[in-house]
Amino acid sequence: NAGVTQTPKFQVLKTGQSMTLQCAQDMNHEYMSWYRQDPGMGLRLIHYSVGAGITDQGEVPNGYNVSRSTTEDFPLRLLSAAPSQTSVYFCASSYLSPLDEQFFGPGTRLTVL
Amino acid sequence: AQKVTQAQTEISVVEKEDVTLDCVYETRDTTYYLFWYKQPPSGELVFLIRRNSFDEQNEISGRYSWNFQKSTSSFNFTITASQVVDSAVYFCALRDPTNFGNEKLTFGTGTRLTIIP
């Protein structure tokens, strides 16, 4: 049981490049979410999904896309990277909603030059 | 709007001392949920506790205890006899029920706790 896995762990991009952060969970959780963590700002919700085929925006969705084609996977796409997207990104999952215990991945540290 | 305030940015205490981390929340909802998560140096956040607004009983789990007071909108976290392994960033969070069925959490900015051996 791997829990929540994220790849890559570190990434450096140039402004304007695109990339996808991968997130997978093997706990058959319905709820998955992406957060970004910035100094002094805590965790902010980017996008979330309450089940396969269903996604919605969080607090800071601009510049990011998500899809949920399977229960297990919830990739986060940066369309055109900007320095303001330099951050640590966490994926999390929980059984049905964030009212349940959320399990977090190890994070992806992204730097945009 | 929902808001969670953790006014203590950083706290340092000597091992074996007790320490309390403050969390103050704002909500207009009568039903709400509060959480604490721990982020150790490894980075992955770990769930500690969930408390709903109807249950004001204090919770104790080993050296950890939580004091929920609706009158002051606070949900404080106390570590008794602190240990070096308690060093981490601690986040308080509030369920944001803006859209029923679309549950979201609002996190505070976190308190970095350092236990000095």
PDB file of C-alpha atoms in Angstrom:
ATOM      1  CA  ASN A   1       0.000   0.000   0.000  1.00  0.00           C
ATOM      2  CA  ALA A   2       1.922   3.024  -1.280  1.00  0.00           C
ATOM      3  CA  GLY A   3      -0.597   5.647  -0.140  1.00  0.00           C
ATOM      4  CA  VAL A   4      -0.318   8.874  -2.124  1.00  0.00           C
ATOM      5  CA  THR A   5       2.583   9.152  -4.534  1.00  0.00           C
ATOM      6  CA  GLN A   6       3.752  12.229  -6.389  1.00  0.00           C
ATOM      7  CA  THR A   7       6.238  12.645  -9.196  1.00  0.00           C
ATOM      8  CA  PRO A   8       8.569  14.338  -9.717  1.00  0.00           C
ATOM      9  CA  LYS A   9       9.963  15.403  -6.349  1.00  0.00           C
ATOM     10  CA  PHE A  10      11.840  18.353  -7.799  1.00  0.00           C
ATOM     11  CA  GLN A  11      11.408  20.255 -11.043  1.00  0.00           C
ATOM     12  CA  VAL A  12      12.877  23.372 -12.587  1.00  0.00           C
ATOM     13  CA  LEU A  13      11.046  25.027 -15.457  1.00  0.00           C
ATOM     14  CA  LYS A  14      11.581  28.047 -17.593  1.00  0.00           C
ATOM     15  CA  THR A  15       8.868  30.640 -17.900  1.00  0.00           C
ATOM     16  CA  GLY A  16       6.345  29.572 -20.503  1.00  0.00           C
ATOM     17  CA  GLN A  17       7.057  25.864 -20.340  1.00  0.00           C
ATOM     18  CA  SER A  18       4.295  23.423 -19.522  1.00  0.00           C
ATOM     19  CA  MET A  19       4.392  20.295 -17.437  1.00  0.00           C
ATOM     20  CA  THR A  20       2.269  17.822 -15.544  1.00  0.00           C
ATOM     21  CA  LEU A  21       2.638  16.915 -11.898  1.00  0.00           C
ATOM     22  CA  GLN A  22       1.548  13.363 -11.308  1.00  0.00           C
ATOM     23  CA  CYS A  23      -0.461  12.151  -8.332  1.00  0.00           C
ATOM     24  CA  ALA A  24      -1.736   8.655  -7.658  1.00  0.00           C
ATOM     25  CA  GLN A  25      -3.351   6.911  -4.710  1.00  0.00           C
ATOM     26  CA  ASP A  26      -4.073   3.246  -4.130  1.00  0.00           C
ATOM     27  CA  MET A  27      -6.564   3.555  -1.293  1.00  0.00           C
ATOM     28  CA  ASN A  28      -9.671   3.778  -3.504  1.00  0.00           C
ATOM     29  CA  HIS A  29     -10.372   7.272  -2.220  1.00  0.00           C
ATOM     30  CA  GLU A  30     -12.995   9.337  -3.961  1.00  0.00           C
ATOM     31  CA  TYR A  31     -11.772  12.787  -2.899  1.00  0.00           C
ATOM     32  CA  MET A  32      -8.476  14.123  -4.220  1.00  0.00           C
ATOM     33  CA  SER A  33      -7.026  17.596  -4.112  1.00  0.00           C
ATOM     34  CA  TRP A  34      -4.037  19.709  -5.003  1.00  0.00           C
ATOM     35  CA  TYR A  35      -2.580  22.344  -2.690  1.00  0.00           C
ATOM     36  CA  ARG A  36       0.284  24.721  -3.010  1.00  0.00           C
ATOM     37  CA  GLN A  37       2.355  25.742  -0.028  1.00  0.00           C
ATOM     38  CA  ASP A  38       4.097  29.103   0.019  1.00  0.00           C
ATOM     39  CA  PRO A  39       6.012  30.732   2.882  1.00  0.00           C
ATOM     40  CA  GLY A  40       3.713  32.637   5.189  1.00  0.00           C
ATOM     41  CA  MET A  41       0.585  31.575   3.297  1.00  0.00           C
ATOM     42  CA  GLY A  42      -0.105  28.086   4.521  1.00  0.00           C
ATOM     43  CA  LEU A  43      -1.736  25.657   2.128  1.00  0.00           C
ATOM     44  CA  ARG A  44      -4.048  26.910  -0.551  1.00  0.00           C
ATOM     45  CA  LEU A  45      -6.372  24.713  -2.521  1.00  0.00           C
ATOM     46  CA  ILE A  46      -5.844  24.723  -6.286  1.00  0.00           C
ATOM     47  CA  HIS A  47      -8.316  22.126  -7.589  1.00  0.00           C
ATOM     48  CA  TYR A  48     -10.145  19.179  -6.178  1.00  0.00           C
ATOM     49  CA  SER A  49     -12.176  16.211  -7.300  1.00  0.00           C
ATOM     50  CA  VAL A  50     -14.974  14.360  -5.554  1.00  0.00           C
ATOM     51  CA  GLY A  51     -14.742  11.377  -7.873  1.00  0.00           C
ATOM     52  CA  ALA A  52     -13.723  10.189 -11.319  1.00  0.00           C
ATOM     53  CA  GLY A  53     -14.912  12.599 -13.990  1.00  0.00           C
ATOM     54  CA  ILE A  54     -15.692  15.393 -11.509  1.00  0.00           C
ATOM     55  CA  THR A  55     -13.375  18.295 -10.765  1.00  0.00           C
ATOM     56  CA  ASP A  56     -13.811  21.780  -9.376  1.00  0.00           C
ATOM     57  CA  GLN A  57     -11.781  24.867  -8.685  1.00  0.00           C
ATOM     58  CA  GLY A  58     -10.301  25.757  -5.365  1.00  0.00           C
ATOM     59  CA  GLU A  59      -8.951  29.030  -4.069  1.00  0.00           C
ATOM     60  CA  VAL A  60      -6.121  29.564  -6.591  1.00  0.00           C
ATOM     61  CA  PRO A  61      -6.972  27.708  -9.841  1.00  0.00           C
ATOM     62  CA  ASN A  62      -5.606  30.156 -12.419  1.00  0.00           C
ATOM     63  CA  GLY A  63      -2.818  28.729 -14.552  1.00  0.00           C
ATOM     64  CA  TYR A  64      -3.607  25.124 -13.643  1.00  0.00           C
ATOM     65  CA  ASN A  65      -5.732  22.386 -15.164  1.00  0.00           C
ATOM     66  CA  VAL A  66      -6.778  19.031 -13.768  1.00  0.00           C
ATOM     67  CA  SER A  67      -8.593  15.955 -14.925  1.00  0.00           C
ATOM     68  CA  ARG A  68      -9.782  12.809 -13.171  1.00  0.00           C
ATOM     69  CA  SER A  69     -10.226   9.987 -15.629  1.00  0.00           C
ATOM     70  CA  THR A  70      -9.692   7.286 -13.012  1.00  0.00           C
ATOM     71  CA  THR A  71     -10.207   7.038  -9.274  1.00  0.00           C
ATOM     72  CA  GLU A  72      -6.477   6.532  -8.760  1.00  0.00           C
ATOM     73  CA  ASP A  73      -4.935   9.403 -10.710  1.00  0.00           C
ATOM     74  CA  PHE A  74      -5.261  13.161 -10.432  1.00  0.00           C
ATOM     75  CA  PRO A  75      -2.642  14.980 -12.523  1.00  0.00           C
ATOM     76  CA  LEU A  76      -2.076  18.723 -12.268  1.00  0.00           C
ATOM     77  CA  ARG A  77      -1.081  20.545 -15.445  1.00  0.00           C
ATOM     78  CA  LEU A  78       0.729  23.844 -15.578  1.00  0.00           C
ATOM     79  CA  LEU A  79      -0.216  25.362 -18.900  1.00  0.00           C
ATOM     80  CA  SER A  80       2.434  28.088 -19.216  1.00  0.00           C
ATOM     81  CA  ALA A  81       4.665  28.259 -16.172  1.00  0.00           C
ATOM     82  CA  ALA A  82       5.243  31.587 -14.468  1.00  0.00           C
ATOM     83  CA  PRO A  83       7.648  32.519 -11.637  1.00  0.00           C
ATOM     84  CA  SER A  84       4.607  33.055  -9.398  1.00  0.00           C
ATOM     85  CA  GLN A  85       4.002  29.307  -9.608  1.00  0.00           C
ATOM     86  CA  THR A  86       7.248  28.559  -7.829  1.00  0.00           C
ATOM     87  CA  SER A  87       6.008  26.623  -4.838  1.00  0.00           C
ATOM     88  CA  VAL A  88       5.735  23.257  -3.155  1.00  0.00           C
ATOM     89  CA  TYR A  89       2.772  21.274  -4.431  1.00  0.00           C
ATOM     90  CA  PHE A  90       0.971  18.663  -2.402  1.00  0.00           C
ATOM     91  CA  CYS A  91      -1.560  16.148  -3.559  1.00  0.00           C
ATOM     92  CA  ALA A  92      -3.948  14.676  -1.007  1.00  0.00           C
ATOM     93  CA  SER A  93      -6.708  12.113  -0.949  1.00  0.00           C
ATOM     94  CA  SER A  94      -9.432  11.076   1.454  1.00  0.00           C
ATOM     95  CA  TYR A  95     -12.231   8.578   1.513  1.00  0.00           C
ATOM     96  CA  LEU A  96     -15.156  10.787   0.456  1.00  0.00           C
ATOM     97  CA  SER A  97     -14.414  14.389   1.407  1.00  0.00           C
ATOM     98  CA  PRO A  98     -11.896  16.544   3.294  1.00  0.00           C
ATOM     99  CA  LEU A  99     -13.989  15.910   6.395  1.00  0.00           C
ATOM    100  CA  ASP A 100     -12.306  12.536   6.370  1.00  0.00           C
ATOM    101  CA  GLU A 101      -8.642  12.220   7.216  1.00  0.00           C
ATOM    102  CA  GLN A 102      -6.647  13.477   4.267  1.00  0.00           C
ATOM    103  CA  PHE A 103      -3.518  11.579   3.269  1.00  0.00           C
ATOM    104  CA  PHE A 104      -0.856  13.736   1.703  1.00  0.00           C
ATOM    105  CA  GLY A 105       1.841  12.916  -0.786  1.00  0.00           C
ATOM    106  CA  PRO A 106       5.494  13.876  -0.235  1.00  0.00           C
ATOM    107  CA  GLY A 107       5.227  17.017  -2.328  1.00  0.00           C
ATOM    108  CA  THR A 108       6.811  18.403  -5.495  1.00  0.00           C
ATOM    109  CA  ARG A 109       9.141  21.353  -5.210  1.00  0.00           C
ATOM    110  CA  LEU A 110       8.760  23.415  -8.368  1.00  0.00           C
ATOM    111  CA  THR A 111      10.958  26.329  -9.385  1.00  0.00           C
ATOM    112  CA  VAL A 112      10.069  28.489 -12.355  1.00  0.00           C
ATOM    113  CA  LEU A 113      12.882  30.667 -13.674  1.00  0.00           C
TER     114      LEU A 113
ATOM    115  CA  ALA B   1     -15.785  34.337   4.731  1.00  0.00           C
ATOM    116  CA  GLN B   2     -13.970  31.538   6.450  1.00  0.00           C
ATOM    117  CA  LYS B   3     -10.684  32.396   8.070  1.00  0.00           C
ATOM    118  CA  VAL B   4      -8.152  30.627  10.250  1.00  0.00           C
ATOM    119  CA  THR B   5      -5.523  32.592  12.137  1.00  0.00           C
ATOM    120  CA  GLN B   6      -2.408  31.108  13.628  1.00  0.00           C
ATOM    121  CA  ALA B   7      -0.731  34.156  15.056  1.00  0.00           C
ATOM    122  CA  GLN B   8       2.344  32.316  16.275  1.00  0.00           C
ATOM    123  CA  THR B   9       4.668  32.006  13.308  1.00  0.00           C
ATOM    124  CA  GLU B  10       7.472  30.254  15.166  1.00  0.00           C
ATOM    125  CA  ILE B  11       7.842  28.849  18.656  1.00  0.00           C
ATOM    126  CA  SER B  12      10.908  27.345  20.312  1.00  0.00           C
ATOM    127  CA  VAL B  13      10.836  25.512  23.614  1.00  0.00           C
ATOM    128  CA  VAL B  14      13.261  23.345  25.501  1.00  0.00           C
ATOM    129  CA  GLU B  15      12.546  19.651  25.520  1.00  0.00           C
ATOM    130  CA  LYS B  16      10.098  18.484  28.184  1.00  0.00           C
ATOM    131  CA  GLU B  17       8.406  21.858  28.414  1.00  0.00           C
ATOM    132  CA  ASP B  18       4.708  22.175  27.627  1.00  0.00           C
ATOM    133  CA  VAL B  19       3.716  24.263  24.637  1.00  0.00           C
ATOM    134  CA  THR B  20       0.393  25.542  23.311  1.00  0.00           C
ATOM    135  CA  LEU B  21      -0.281  26.385  19.696  1.00  0.00           C
ATOM    136  CA  ASP B  22      -3.091  28.835  19.131  1.00  0.00           C
ATOM    137  CA  CYS B  23      -5.757  28.673  16.467  1.00  0.00           C
ATOM    138  CA  VAL B  24      -8.524  31.250  16.069  1.00  0.00           C
ATOM    139  CA  TYR B  25     -11.198  30.815  13.440  1.00  0.00           C
ATOM    140  CA  GLU B  26     -13.965  32.856  11.856  1.00  0.00           C
ATOM    141  CA  THR B  27     -17.099  31.396  10.379  1.00  0.00           C
ATOM    142  CA  ARG B  28     -20.743  32.320  10.019  1.00  0.00           C
ATOM    143  CA  ASP B  29     -21.817  28.703   9.929  1.00  0.00           C
ATOM    144  CA  THR B  30     -23.392  26.990  12.899  1.00  0.00           C
ATOM    145  CA  THR B  31     -22.054  23.624  11.803  1.00  0.00           C
ATOM    146  CA  TYR B  32     -18.375  23.452  11.094  1.00  0.00           C
ATOM    147  CA  TYR B  33     -15.340  21.260  11.528  1.00  0.00           C
ATOM    148  CA  LEU B  34     -11.854  22.048  12.718  1.00  0.00           C
ATOM    149  CA  PHE B  35      -8.671  20.113  12.092  1.00  0.00           C
ATOM    150  CA  TRP B  36      -5.036  19.980  13.061  1.00  0.00           C
ATOM    151  CA  TYR B  37      -2.356  18.641  10.739  1.00  0.00           C
ATOM    152  CA  LYS B  38       1.345  18.138  11.433  1.00  0.00           C
ATOM    153  CA  GLN B  39       4.069  18.652   8.824  1.00  0.00           C
ATOM    154  CA  PRO B  40       7.331  17.099  10.033  1.00  0.00           C
ATOM    155  CA  PRO B  41      10.654  17.913   8.337  1.00  0.00           C
ATOM    156  CA  SER B  42      10.037  15.092   5.862  1.00  0.00           C
ATOM    157  CA  GLY B  43       7.310  17.278   4.352  1.00  0.00           C
ATOM    158  CA  GLU B  44       4.199  15.096   4.258  1.00  0.00           C
ATOM    159  CA  LEU B  45       1.296  16.437   6.261  1.00  0.00           C
ATOM    160  CA  VAL B  46      -0.205  14.091   8.815  1.00  0.00           C
ATOM    161  CA  PHE B  47      -3.728  14.280  10.188  1.00  0.00           C
ATOM    162  CA  LEU B  48      -3.945  14.761  13.962  1.00  0.00           C
ATOM    163  CA  ILE B  49      -7.558  15.488  14.853  1.00  0.00           C
ATOM    164  CA  ARG B  50     -10.981  16.533  13.623  1.00  0.00           C
ATOM    165  CA  ARG B  51     -13.549  18.222  15.852  1.00  0.00           C
ATOM    166  CA  ASN B  52     -17.086  19.280  14.981  1.00  0.00           C
ATOM    167  CA  SER B  53     -18.824  22.364  16.317  1.00  0.00           C
ATOM    168  CA  PHE B  54     -21.287  20.377  18.400  1.00  0.00           C
ATOM    169  CA  ASP B  55     -18.637  18.711  20.490  1.00  0.00           C
ATOM    170  CA  GLU B  56     -16.877  21.090  22.844  1.00  0.00           C
ATOM    171  CA  GLN B  57     -15.300  18.440  24.978  1.00  0.00           C
ATOM    172  CA  ASN B  58     -11.572  18.653  25.213  1.00  0.00           C
ATOM    173  CA  GLU B  59      -9.670  15.856  23.555  1.00  0.00           C
ATOM    174  CA  ILE B  60      -6.579  14.158  24.890  1.00  0.00           C
ATOM    175  CA  SER B  61      -4.383  11.722  23.035  1.00  0.00           C
ATOM    176  CA  GLY B  62      -1.240  10.826  24.887  1.00  0.00           C
ATOM    177  CA  ARG B  63       0.841  13.980  25.234  1.00  0.00           C
ATOM    178  CA  TYR B  64      -1.462  15.884  22.861  1.00  0.00           C
ATOM    179  CA  SER B  65      -4.566  17.723  23.941  1.00  0.00           C
ATOM    180  CA  TRP B  66      -6.959  20.080  22.244  1.00  0.00           C
ATOM    181  CA  ASN B  67      -9.052  22.809  23.810  1.00  0.00           C
ATOM    182  CA  PHE B  68     -12.084  23.844  21.785  1.00  0.00           C
ATOM    183  CA  GLN B  69     -13.869  26.997  22.965  1.00  0.00           C
ATOM    184  CA  LYS B  70     -16.720  28.303  20.838  1.00  0.00           C
ATOM    185  CA  SER B  71     -17.041  31.406  23.022  1.00  0.00           C
ATOM    186  CA  THR B  72     -13.625  32.606  21.871  1.00  0.00           C
ATOM    187  CA  SER B  73     -13.620  30.822  18.476  1.00  0.00           C
ATOM    188  CA  SER B  74     -10.453  29.011  19.362  1.00  0.00           C
ATOM    189  CA  PHE B  75      -9.173  25.490  18.926  1.00  0.00           C
ATOM    190  CA  ASN B  76      -5.810  25.381  20.678  1.00  0.00           C
ATOM    191  CA  PHE B  77      -3.374  22.504  20.676  1.00  0.00           C
ATOM    192  CA  THR B  78      -1.150  21.668  23.647  1.00  0.00           C
ATOM    193  CA  ILE B  79       1.819  19.329  23.701  1.00  0.00           C
ATOM    194  CA  THR B  80       2.796  18.186  27.158  1.00  0.00           C
ATOM    195  CA  ALA B  81       6.385  17.203  27.962  1.00  0.00           C
ATOM    196  CA  SER B  82       7.541  18.088  24.452  1.00  0.00           C
ATOM    197  CA  GLN B  83      10.025  15.912  22.616  1.00  0.00           C
ATOM    198  CA  VAL B  84      12.393  16.596  19.746  1.00  0.00           C
ATOM    199  CA  VAL B  85      10.161  14.506  17.471  1.00  0.00           C
ATOM    200  CA  ASP B  86       7.430  17.080  17.979  1.00  0.00           C
ATOM    201  CA  SER B  87       9.439  19.580  15.949  1.00  0.00           C
ATOM    202  CA  ALA B  88       7.295  20.335  12.909  1.00  0.00           C
ATOM    203  CA  VAL B  89       4.992  22.858  11.324  1.00  0.00           C
ATOM    204  CA  TYR B  90       1.460  22.560  12.652  1.00  0.00           C
ATOM    205  CA  PHE B  91      -1.562  23.667  10.666  1.00  0.00           C
ATOM    206  CA  CYS B  92      -5.041  24.382  11.891  1.00  0.00           C
ATOM    207  CA  ALA B  93      -7.826  24.108   9.306  1.00  0.00           C
ATOM    208  CA  LEU B  94     -11.535  24.842   9.015  1.00  0.00           C
ATOM    209  CA  ARG B  95     -14.052  23.169   6.743  1.00  0.00           C
ATOM    210  CA  ASP B  96     -15.392  25.631   4.220  1.00  0.00           C
ATOM    211  CA  PRO B  97     -19.009  24.697   3.469  1.00  0.00           C
ATOM    212  CA  THR B  98     -19.509  27.413   0.867  1.00  0.00           C
ATOM    213  CA  ASN B  99     -21.043  24.894  -1.492  1.00  0.00           C
ATOM    214  CA  PHE B 100     -22.787  22.011   0.131  1.00  0.00           C
ATOM    215  CA  GLY B 101     -21.357  18.780  -1.195  1.00  0.00           C
ATOM    216  CA  ASN B 102     -18.214  20.498  -2.432  1.00  0.00           C
ATOM    217  CA  GLU B 103     -16.229  20.293   0.728  1.00  0.00           C
ATOM    218  CA  LYS B 104     -13.053  22.318   1.071  1.00  0.00           C
ATOM    219  CA  LEU B 105     -10.671  23.109   3.878  1.00  0.00           C
ATOM    220  CA  THR B 106      -9.248  26.515   4.690  1.00  0.00           C
ATOM    221  CA  PHE B 107      -5.821  26.231   6.293  1.00  0.00           C
ATOM    222  CA  GLY B 108      -4.064  28.636   8.609  1.00  0.00           C
ATOM    223  CA  THR B 109      -0.558  29.792   7.828  1.00  0.00           C
ATOM    224  CA  GLY B 110       0.989  27.311  10.247  1.00  0.00           C
ATOM    225  CA  THR B 111       3.169  27.476  13.346  1.00  0.00           C
ATOM    226  CA  ARG B 112       6.718  26.190  13.174  1.00  0.00           C
ATOM    227  CA  LEU B 113       7.547  24.466  16.440  1.00  0.00           C
ATOM    228  CA  THR B 114      11.153  23.738  17.342  1.00  0.00           C
ATOM    229  CA  ILE B 115      11.973  21.592  20.350  1.00  0.00           C
ATOM    230  CA  ILE B 116      15.469  22.277  21.634  1.00  0.00           C
ATOM    231  CA  PRO B 117      17.191  19.247  23.122  1.00  0.00           C
TER     232      PRO B 117
END
